[in-house]
PDB file of C-alpha atoms in Angstrom:
ATOM      1  CA  MET A   1       0.434 -16.696  -2.213  1.00 80.00           C
ATOM      2  CA  SER A   2      -2.828 -15.891  -3.959  1.00 88.00           C
ATOM      3  CA  VAL A   3      -3.328 -15.772  -7.719  1.00 91.00           C
ATOM      4  CA  PRO A   4      -4.137 -12.204  -8.847  1.00 94.00           C
ATOM      5  CA  SER A   5      -7.617 -11.237  -9.934  1.00 94.00           C
ATOM      6  CA  VAL A   6      -8.180  -8.286 -12.248  1.00 94.00           C
ATOM      7  CA  VAL A   7     -10.938  -5.676 -12.078  1.00 93.00           C
ATOM      8  CA  VAL A   8     -11.134  -3.114 -14.884  1.00 93.00           C
ATOM      9  CA  HIS A   9     -12.964   0.210 -14.658  1.00 94.00           C
ATOM     10  CA  ALA A  10     -13.729   2.784 -17.330  1.00 93.00           C
ATOM     11  CA  ASP A  11     -11.260   5.497 -16.359  1.00 96.00           C
ATOM     12  CA  ALA A  12      -9.151   6.819 -13.485  1.00 97.00           C
ATOM     13  CA  ASP A  13     -12.028   8.732 -11.866  1.00 97.00           C
ATOM     14  CA  VAL A  14     -14.323   5.713 -11.869  1.00 96.00           C
ATOM     15  CA  LEU A  15     -11.442   3.580 -10.639  1.00 97.00           C
ATOM     16  CA  ALA A  16     -10.849   5.807  -7.602  1.00 97.00           C
ATOM     17  CA  LYS A  17     -14.552   5.794  -6.713  1.00 97.00           C
ATOM     18  CA  ALA A  18     -14.792   2.014  -7.120  1.00 96.00           C
ATOM     19  CA  VAL A  19     -11.691   1.302  -5.051  1.00 97.00           C
ATOM     20  CA  ALA A  20     -12.982   3.645  -2.344  1.00 98.00           C
ATOM     21  CA  ALA A  21     -16.304   1.808  -2.212  1.00 97.00           C
ATOM     22  CA  ARG A  22     -14.538  -1.556  -2.146  1.00 97.00           C
ATOM     23  CA  LEU A  23     -12.232  -0.383   0.633  1.00 98.00           C
ATOM     24  CA  ILE A  24     -15.042   0.894   2.833  1.00 98.00           C
ATOM     25  CA  THR A  25     -16.883  -2.396   2.412  1.00 98.00           C
ATOM     26  CA  ARG A  26     -13.786  -4.419   3.228  1.00 98.00           C
ATOM     27  CA  LEU A  27     -12.953  -2.433   6.355  1.00 98.00           C
ATOM     28  CA  VAL A  28     -16.529  -2.729   7.616  1.00 98.00           C
ATOM     29  CA  ASP A  29     -16.525  -6.479   6.991  1.00 98.00           C
ATOM     30  CA  VAL A  30     -13.210  -6.990   8.783  1.00 98.00           C
ATOM     31  CA  GLN A  31     -14.267  -4.887  11.754  1.00 98.00           C
ATOM     32  CA  SER A  32     -17.542  -6.789  11.988  1.00 98.00           C
ATOM     33  CA  ALA A  33     -15.646 -10.076  12.031  1.00 97.00           C
ATOM     34  CA  LYS A  34     -12.816  -9.272  14.442  1.00 95.00           C
ATOM     35  CA  GLY A  35     -13.370  -5.833  15.941  1.00 97.00           C
ATOM     36  CA  SER A  36     -10.564  -3.883  14.306  1.00 97.00           C
ATOM     37  CA  ALA A  37      -8.859  -3.606  10.930  1.00 98.00           C
ATOM     38  CA  SER A  38      -5.459  -2.652   9.558  1.00 98.00           C
ATOM     39  CA  LEU A  39      -4.748  -0.693   6.393  1.00 98.00           C
ATOM     40  CA  VAL A  40      -1.489   0.118   4.613  1.00 98.00           C
ATOM     41  CA  LEU A  41      -1.627   3.301   2.549  1.00 98.00           C
ATOM     42  CA  THR A  42       0.150   4.290  -0.634  1.00 96.00           C
ATOM     43  CA  GLY A  43       0.800   7.617  -2.324  1.00 93.00           C
ATOM     44  CA  GLY A  44       0.504   8.579  -5.963  1.00 92.00           C
ATOM     45  CA  GLY A  45      -2.303  10.136  -7.932  1.00 93.00           C
ATOM     46  CA  VAL A  46      -4.801   7.281  -7.897  1.00 95.00           C
ATOM     47  CA  GLY A  47      -3.932   6.303  -4.331  1.00 95.00           C
ATOM     48  CA  LEU A  48      -4.656   9.762  -2.978  1.00 97.00           C
ATOM     49  CA  ALA A  49      -7.713  10.143  -5.238  1.00 97.00           C
ATOM     50  CA  THR A  50      -9.058   6.932  -3.707  1.00 98.00           C
ATOM     51  CA  LEU A  51      -8.619   8.298  -0.190  1.00 98.00           C
ATOM     52  CA  ALA A  52     -10.374  11.519  -1.201  1.00 98.00           C
ATOM     53  CA  GLU A  53     -13.285   9.475  -2.537  1.00 98.00           C
ATOM     54  CA  VAL A  54     -13.474   7.608   0.784  1.00 98.00           C
ATOM     55  CA  ALA A  55     -13.652  10.963   2.572  1.00 98.00           C
ATOM     56  CA  ALA A  56     -16.402  12.139   0.212  1.00 98.00           C
ATOM     57  CA  SER A  57     -18.517   9.002   0.556  1.00 98.00           C
ATOM     58  CA  PRO A  58     -21.471   9.002   2.965  1.00 97.00           C
ATOM     59  CA  ALA A  59     -20.705   5.312   3.493  1.00 97.00           C
ATOM     60  CA  ARG A  60     -17.479   6.213   5.317  1.00 97.00           C
ATOM     61  CA  ALA A  61     -19.623   6.553   8.457  1.00 97.00           C
ATOM     62  CA  ALA A  62     -19.977   2.771   8.488  1.00 98.00           C
ATOM     63  CA  VAL A  63     -16.275   2.409   9.313  1.00 98.00           C
ATOM     64  CA  ASP A  64     -15.277   2.623  12.968  1.00 98.00           C
ATOM     65  CA  TRP A  65     -12.248   4.804  12.364  1.00 98.00           C
ATOM     66  CA  ARG A  66     -11.168   4.579  16.016  1.00 98.00           C
ATOM     67  CA  ARG A  67     -10.615   0.853  15.485  1.00 98.00           C
ATOM     68  CA  LEU A  68      -8.419   1.191  12.407  1.00 98.00           C
ATOM     69  CA  ASP A  69      -4.642   0.786  12.376  1.00 98.00           C
ATOM     70  CA  VAL A  70      -3.043   2.880   9.623  1.00 98.00           C
ATOM     71  CA  TRP A  71       0.421   2.128   8.226  1.00 98.00           C
ATOM     72  CA  TRP A  72       2.362   3.203   5.155  1.00 98.00           C
ATOM     73  CA  GLY A  73       3.985   1.061   2.493  1.00 98.00           C
ATOM     74  CA  ASP A  74       6.682   3.620   1.793  1.00 98.00           C
ATOM     75  CA  GLU A  75       7.622   7.200   2.426  1.00 98.00           C
ATOM     76  CA  ARG A  76       9.828   9.869   0.959  1.00 98.00           C
ATOM     77  CA  PHE A  77      12.501  10.717   3.538  1.00 98.00           C
ATOM     78  CA  LEU A  78      11.412  14.329   3.936  1.00 98.00           C
ATOM     79  CA  PRO A  79      10.425  16.357   7.017  1.00 98.00           C
ATOM     80  CA  THR A  80       7.023  15.926   8.599  1.00 97.00           C
ATOM     81  CA  GLY A  81       4.490  18.117   6.808  1.00 97.00           C
ATOM     82  CA  ASP A  82       6.444  18.300   3.562  1.00 97.00           C
ATOM     83  CA  PRO A  83       3.883  18.347   0.728  1.00 97.00           C
ATOM     84  CA  GLU A  84       5.767  15.576  -1.086  1.00 97.00           C
ATOM     85  CA  ARG A  85       5.387  13.090   1.762  1.00 98.00           C
ATOM     86  CA  ASN A  86       2.813  10.337   1.322  1.00 98.00           C
ATOM     87  CA  GLU A  87       1.679  10.993   4.893  1.00 98.00           C
ATOM     88  CA  THR A  88       0.926  14.634   4.115  1.00 98.00           C
ATOM     89  CA  GLY A  89      -1.164  13.708   1.086  1.00 98.00           C
ATOM     90  CA  ALA A  90      -3.059  11.021   3.012  1.00 98.00           C
ATOM     91  CA  ARG A  91      -3.856  13.375   5.864  1.00 98.00           C
ATOM     92  CA  ARG A  92      -5.185  16.024   3.499  1.00 98.00           C
ATOM     93  CA  ALA A  93      -7.209  13.553   1.455  1.00 98.00           C
ATOM     94  CA  LEU A  94      -8.739  11.491   4.263  1.00 98.00           C
ATOM     95  CA  LEU A  95      -7.072  11.148   7.632  1.00 98.00           C
ATOM     96  CA  ASP A  96      -7.758  14.707   8.798  1.00 98.00           C
ATOM     97  CA  HIS A  97     -11.454  14.216   8.003  1.00 98.00           C
ATOM     98  CA  VAL A  98     -12.183  11.114  10.105  1.00 98.00           C
ATOM     99  CA  ASP A  99     -12.023  10.363  13.821  1.00 97.00           C
ATOM    100  CA  LEU A 100      -8.902   8.227  14.011  1.00 98.00           C
ATOM    101  CA  ASP A 101      -7.098   7.179  17.169  1.00 98.00           C
ATOM    102  CA  PRO A 102      -3.762   9.031  16.830  1.00 98.00           C
ATOM    103  CA  GLU A 103      -1.978   6.157  18.568  1.00 97.00           C
ATOM    104  CA  ARG A 104      -3.047   3.835  15.767  1.00 98.00           C
ATOM    105  CA  VAL A 105      -1.726   6.018  12.930  1.00 98.00           C
ATOM    106  CA  ARG A 106       1.906   5.083  12.261  1.00 98.00           C
ATOM    107  CA  PRO A 107       3.734   7.341   9.803  1.00 98.00           C
ATOM    108  CA  MET A 108       7.353   6.707   8.897  1.00 98.00           C
ATOM    109  CA  ALA A 109       9.832   9.120  10.462  1.00 98.00           C
ATOM    110  CA  GLY A 110      11.526  11.841   8.432  1.00 98.00           C
ATOM    111  CA  PRO A 111      14.874  13.584   8.860  1.00 98.00           C
ATOM    112  CA  ASP A 112      13.316  16.045  11.339  1.00 98.00           C
ATOM    113  CA  SER A 113      13.164  13.124  13.788  1.00 97.00           C
ATOM    114  CA  GLY A 114      16.935  13.258  14.113  1.00 98.00           C
ATOM    115  CA  LEU A 115      17.199   9.770  12.678  1.00 98.00           C
ATOM    116  CA  THR A 116      19.060   8.675   9.580  1.00 98.00           C
ATOM    117  CA  ALA A 117      17.023   6.872   6.932  1.00 98.00           C
ATOM    118  CA  GLU A 118      18.479   3.567   8.137  1.00 98.00           C
ATOM    119  CA  GLU A 119      17.528   4.327  11.746  1.00 98.00           C
ATOM    120  CA  ALA A 120      14.033   5.416  10.698  1.00 98.00           C
ATOM    121  CA  ALA A 121      13.583   2.146   8.790  1.00 98.00           C
ATOM    122  CA  GLU A 122      14.665   0.134  11.826  1.00 98.00           C
ATOM    123  CA  ARG A 123      12.316   2.111  14.066  1.00 98.00           C
ATOM    124  CA  TYR A 124       9.418   1.330  11.730  1.00 98.00           C
ATOM    125  CA  ALA A 125      10.400  -2.328  11.647  1.00 98.00           C
ATOM    126  CA  GLU A 126      10.322  -2.332  15.449  1.00 98.00           C
ATOM    127  CA  GLU A 127       6.842  -0.763  15.445  1.00 98.00           C
ATOM    128  CA  LEU A 128       5.697  -3.520  13.111  1.00 98.00           C
ATOM    129  CA  ARG A 129       7.255  -6.192  15.326  1.00 97.00           C
ATOM    130  CA  ARG A 130       5.463  -4.823  18.377  1.00 96.00           C
ATOM    131  CA  ALA A 131       2.135  -4.795  16.514  1.00 96.00           C
ATOM    132  CA  ALA A 132       2.486  -8.352  15.177  1.00 95.00           C
ATOM    133  CA  ARG A 133       0.542 -11.071  16.977  1.00 91.00           C
ATOM    134  CA  PRO A 134       1.437 -14.741  17.368  1.00 89.00           C
ATOM    135  CA  GLU A 135      -1.109 -15.690  14.709  1.00 87.00           C
ATOM    136  CA  ASP A 136       0.731 -13.478  12.199  1.00 85.00           C
ATOM    137  CA  HIS A 137       3.662 -15.921  12.248  1.00 86.00           C
ATOM    138  CA  GLY A 138       6.220 -13.267  11.437  1.00 90.00           C
ATOM    139  CA  PRO A 139       7.741  -9.873  12.243  1.00 94.00           C
ATOM    140  CA  VAL A 140       4.902  -7.810  10.749  1.00 95.00           C
ATOM    141  CA  PRO A 141       1.126  -7.825  11.146  1.00 95.00           C
ATOM    142  CA  SER A 142      -0.982  -9.638   8.570  1.00 97.00           C
ATOM    143  CA  PHE A 143      -2.433  -6.401   7.245  1.00 98.00           C
ATOM    144  CA  ASP A 144      -6.081  -6.665   6.227  1.00 98.00           C
ATOM    145  CA  VAL A 145      -5.633  -4.464   3.141  1.00 98.00           C
ATOM    146  CA  LEU A 146      -2.333  -3.251   1.710  1.00 98.00           C
ATOM    147  CA  LEU A 147      -2.746  -0.661  -1.043  1.00 98.00           C
ATOM    148  CA  LEU A 148      -0.046  -0.226  -3.663  1.00 98.00           C
ATOM    149  CA  GLY A 149       0.313   2.093  -6.602  1.00 97.00           C
ATOM    150  CA  MET A 150       2.494   0.998  -9.490  1.00 97.00           C
ATOM    151  CA  GLY A 151       4.902   2.953 -11.680  1.00 96.00           C
ATOM    152  CA  PRO A 152       5.415   2.581 -15.432  1.00 97.00           C
ATOM    153  CA  ASP A 153       8.587   0.637 -14.597  1.00 96.00           C
ATOM    154  CA  GLY A 154       6.592  -1.780 -12.445  1.00 97.00           C
ATOM    155  CA  HIS A 155       7.818  -0.464  -9.107  1.00 97.00           C
ATOM    156  CA  VAL A 156       5.631  -0.745  -6.031  1.00 98.00           C
ATOM    157  CA  ALA A 157       6.135   1.103  -2.738  1.00 98.00           C
ATOM    158  CA  SER A 158       9.754   2.300  -3.162  1.00 98.00           C
ATOM    159  CA  LEU A 159      10.976  -1.014  -4.546  1.00 98.00           C
ATOM    160  CA  PHE A 160      12.431  -0.278  -7.968  1.00 97.00           C
ATOM    161  CA  PRO A 161      13.588  -2.782 -10.626  1.00 97.00           C
ATOM    162  CA  GLU A 162      17.029  -4.311 -10.156  1.00 95.00           C
ATOM    163  CA  MET A 163      17.708  -2.507  -6.872  1.00 95.00           C
ATOM    164  CA  PRO A 164      19.266  -4.250  -3.830  1.00 93.00           C
ATOM    165  CA  SER A 165      16.159  -3.679  -1.696  1.00 94.00           C
ATOM    166  CA  LEU A 166      14.388  -6.398  -3.692  1.00 95.00           C
ATOM    167  CA  TYR A 167      16.714  -8.977  -2.117  1.00 94.00           C
ATOM    168  CA  GLU A 168      16.020  -7.805   1.428  1.00 95.00           C
ATOM    169  CA  GLU A 169      14.589 -10.124   4.065  1.00 95.00           C
ATOM    170  CA  ARG A 170      14.194  -7.327   6.603  1.00 97.00           C
ATOM    171  CA  PRO A 171      10.635  -5.920   6.669  1.00 97.00           C
ATOM    172  CA  VAL A 172      11.618  -2.260   6.212  1.00 98.00           C
ATOM    173  CA  VAL A 173      14.645  -0.729   4.501  1.00 98.00           C
ATOM    174  CA  ALA A 174      16.118   2.621   3.606  1.00 98.00           C
ATOM    175  CA  VAL A 175      16.276   3.136  -0.148  1.00 97.00           C
ATOM    176  CA  HIS A 176      19.037   5.295  -1.620  1.00 96.00           C
ATOM    177  CA  GLY A 177      19.437   6.358  -5.218  1.00 94.00           C
ATOM    178  CA  SER A 178      15.760   6.113  -6.094  1.00 95.00           C
ATOM    179  CA  PRO A 179      15.249   6.766  -9.829  1.00 94.00           C
ATOM    180  CA  LYS A 180      12.303   8.965  -8.820  1.00 91.00           C
ATOM    181  CA  PRO A 181      13.002  12.009  -6.641  1.00 93.00           C
ATOM    182  CA  PRO A 182      13.641  12.328  -3.823  1.00 95.00           C
ATOM    183  CA  PRO A 183      16.471   9.807  -3.888  1.00 97.00           C
ATOM    184  CA  THR A 184      16.155   8.693  -0.249  1.00 98.00           C
ATOM    185  CA  ARG A 185      13.083   6.807   0.887  1.00 98.00           C
ATOM    186  CA  ILE A 186      11.864   4.211   3.357  1.00 98.00           C
ATOM    187  CA  SER A 187       9.941   1.190   2.131  1.00 98.00           C
ATOM    188  CA  LEU A 188       8.357  -2.037   3.188  1.00 98.00           C
ATOM    189  CA  THR A 189      10.068  -4.944   1.465  1.00 98.00           C
ATOM    190  CA  LEU A 190       8.444  -7.777  -0.457  1.00 98.00           C
ATOM    191  CA  PRO A 191       8.407 -10.104   2.600  1.00 97.00           C
ATOM    192  CA  ALA A 192       6.424  -7.478   4.518  1.00 98.00           C
ATOM    193  CA  ILE A 193       4.080  -6.851   1.593  1.00 98.00           C
ATOM    194  CA  THR A 194       3.373 -10.551   1.074  1.00 97.00           C
ATOM    195  CA  ALA A 195       2.484 -10.912   4.762  1.00 96.00           C
ATOM    196  CA  ALA A 196      -0.731  -8.967   4.073  1.00 97.00           C
ATOM    197  CA  ARG A 197      -4.004 -10.840   3.837  1.00 97.00           C
ATOM    198  CA  GLU A 198      -5.019  -8.774   0.823  1.00 98.00           C
ATOM    199  CA  VAL A 199      -2.811  -6.787  -1.558  1.00 98.00           C
ATOM    200  CA  TRP A 200      -4.513  -4.352  -3.921  1.00 98.00           C
ATOM    201  CA  VAL A 201      -2.429  -2.932  -6.783  1.00 98.00           C
ATOM    202  CA  VAL A 202      -4.166   0.167  -8.164  1.00 98.00           C
ATOM    203  CA  ALA A 203      -3.026   1.581 -11.488  1.00 98.00           C
ATOM    204  CA  ALA A 204      -4.367   3.939 -14.164  1.00 98.00           C
ATOM    205  CA  GLY A 205      -3.038   5.204 -17.459  1.00 97.00           C
ATOM    206  CA  ALA A 206      -1.678   3.802 -20.695  1.00 98.00           C
ATOM    207  CA  GLU A 207       1.904   4.315 -19.515  1.00 98.00           C
ATOM    208  CA  LYS A 208       1.324   1.563 -16.907  1.00 97.00           C
ATOM    209  CA  SER A 209      -0.065  -0.997 -19.372  1.00 97.00           C
ATOM    210  CA  GLY A 210       3.218  -2.705 -20.233  1.00 96.00           C
ATOM    211  CA  ALA A 211       4.211  -3.086 -16.596  1.00 97.00           C
ATOM    212  CA  VAL A 212       0.752  -4.399 -15.708  1.00 97.00           C
ATOM    213  CA  ARG A 213       1.003  -7.041 -18.397  1.00 96.00           C
ATOM    214  CA  MET A 214       4.428  -8.132 -17.165  1.00 95.00           C
ATOM    215  CA  ALA A 215       3.369  -8.134 -13.510  1.00 96.00           C
ATOM    216  CA  LEU A 216       0.559 -10.545 -14.367  1.00 95.00           C
ATOM    217  CA  SER A 217       2.648 -12.814 -16.596  1.00 90.00           C
ATOM    218  CA  ASP A 218       5.948 -14.596 -16.032  1.00 78.00           C
ATOM    219  CA  ALA A 219       8.127 -11.630 -15.116  1.00 86.00           C
ATOM    220  CA  GLY A 220      10.107 -11.903 -11.907  1.00 92.00           C
ATOM    221  CA  PRO A 221      10.060  -9.306  -9.136  1.00 95.00           C
ATOM    222  CA  MET A 222      13.650  -8.245  -9.809  1.00 95.00           C
ATOM    223  CA  GLN A 223      12.564  -7.116 -13.267  1.00 96.00           C
ATOM    224  CA  VAL A 224       9.048  -6.001 -12.307  1.00 97.00           C
ATOM    225  CA  PRO A 225       8.608  -5.595  -8.539  1.00 98.00           C
ATOM    226  CA  ALA A 226       4.804  -5.604  -8.898  1.00 97.00           C
ATOM    227  CA  ALA A 227       5.110  -9.246  -9.965  1.00 97.00           C
ATOM    228  CA  GLY A 228       6.080 -10.002  -6.361  1.00 97.00           C
ATOM    229  CA  ALA A 229       3.213  -8.055  -4.790  1.00 97.00           C
ATOM    230  CA  ARG A 230       0.875 -10.819  -3.692  1.00 97.00           C
ATOM    231  CA  GLY A 231      -1.412 -11.208  -0.693  1.00 97.00           C
ATOM    232  CA  ARG A 232      -1.729 -14.334   1.419  1.00 96.00           C
ATOM    233  CA  GLN A 233      -5.449 -14.647   0.802  1.00 96.00           C
ATOM    234  CA  ARG A 234      -6.201 -12.306  -2.089  1.00 97.00           C
ATOM    235  CA  THR A 235      -4.458 -10.171  -4.689  1.00 97.00           C
ATOM    236  CA  LEU A 236      -6.366  -7.625  -6.748  1.00 96.00           C
ATOM    237  CA  PHE A 237      -5.153  -5.605  -9.707  1.00 97.00           C
ATOM    238  CA  LEU A 238      -7.616  -2.705  -9.826  1.00 97.00           C
ATOM    239  CA  LEU A 239      -7.137  -0.931 -13.132  1.00 96.00           C
ATOM    240  CA  ASP A 240      -8.627   1.508 -15.571  1.00 95.00           C
ATOM    241  CA  ARG A 241      -9.093   0.471 -19.196  1.00 94.00           C
ATOM    242  CA  GLN A 242      -5.894   2.129 -20.340  1.00 97.00           C
ATOM    243  CA  ALA A 243      -3.741   0.379 -17.756  1.00 97.00           C
ATOM    244  CA  ALA A 244      -5.408  -2.941 -18.625  1.00 96.00           C
ATOM    245  CA  SER A 245      -5.118  -2.489 -22.389  1.00 96.00           C
ATOM    246  CA  LYS A 246      -2.174  -4.876 -22.895  1.00 95.00           C
ATOM    247  CA  ILE A 247      -3.288  -7.715 -20.658  1.00 94.00           C
ATOM    248  CA  PRO A 248      -3.825 -10.936 -22.647  1.00 84.00           C
ATOM    249  CA  PRO A 249      -7.423 -12.117 -22.158  1.00 81.00           C
ATOM    250  CA  ALA A 250      -6.177 -15.374 -20.644  1.00 75.00           C
ATOM    251  CA  LEU A 251      -4.611 -13.442 -17.749  1.00 73.00           C
ATOM    252  CA  ILE A 252      -7.779 -11.562 -16.799  1.00 75.00           C
ATOM    253  CA  ARG A 253      -9.309 -13.310 -13.816  1.00 67.00           C
ATOM    254  CA  PRO A 254     -12.369 -11.369 -12.672  1.00 64.00           C
ATOM    255  CA  ALA A 255     -12.726 -10.800  -8.946  1.00 62.00           C
ATOM    256  CA  SER A 256     -15.823 -11.084  -6.844  1.00 63.00           C
ATOM    257  CA  PRO A 257     -17.077  -7.825  -5.287  1.00 61.00           C
TER     258      PRO A 257
END
């Protein structure tokens, strides 16, 4: 796994714009190198603000959106179109504004599918298995960029501290009893997250600063799940100044553009 690098921006607005610019550049570079790219989306304030900044950027035209595979890191187990779903927020912020191939956009199923949360998780795991290639060496694709928000408790996706899902080897699980509503969710697990080529943890706000510090120090993923969010080739913590305010200088490893 890669050693995290840290990039600090002035505030949450600048952070969203900078992550959007970085994401566009990365997708263009990957598509130039191998023809297509894969992206795992997150929800949350900064995550959706980043997608809105991508939509607003003239540079978005450089991405071949028809050659992009879109996945989600987690989802609230709510009906399709519910405003609280990560999918709904992503579609409003970006996906409805670009020319995507609908077959390459893979949302997680909700209860309106007729599936239980466990069945929906297994269906998503099967979609991932079908999309994985031999060179991925596992049951999920080696995503080119996997975006994660982070909570004040250090949770990423819907993996919360001390919960059984952190022990899971399966790539996708149903999560019950989430400390954040709604209580039932579907989430990629740490083995699926760490299969990504690049993992970008995006966080803003002083309330995240303690968890950021722990995620970059010696904390374990059971205590701080973000400490287990690492990419195969690269891990970025993309932060605003408030979220970075408690990081010891020795832990700040600047990233290249």
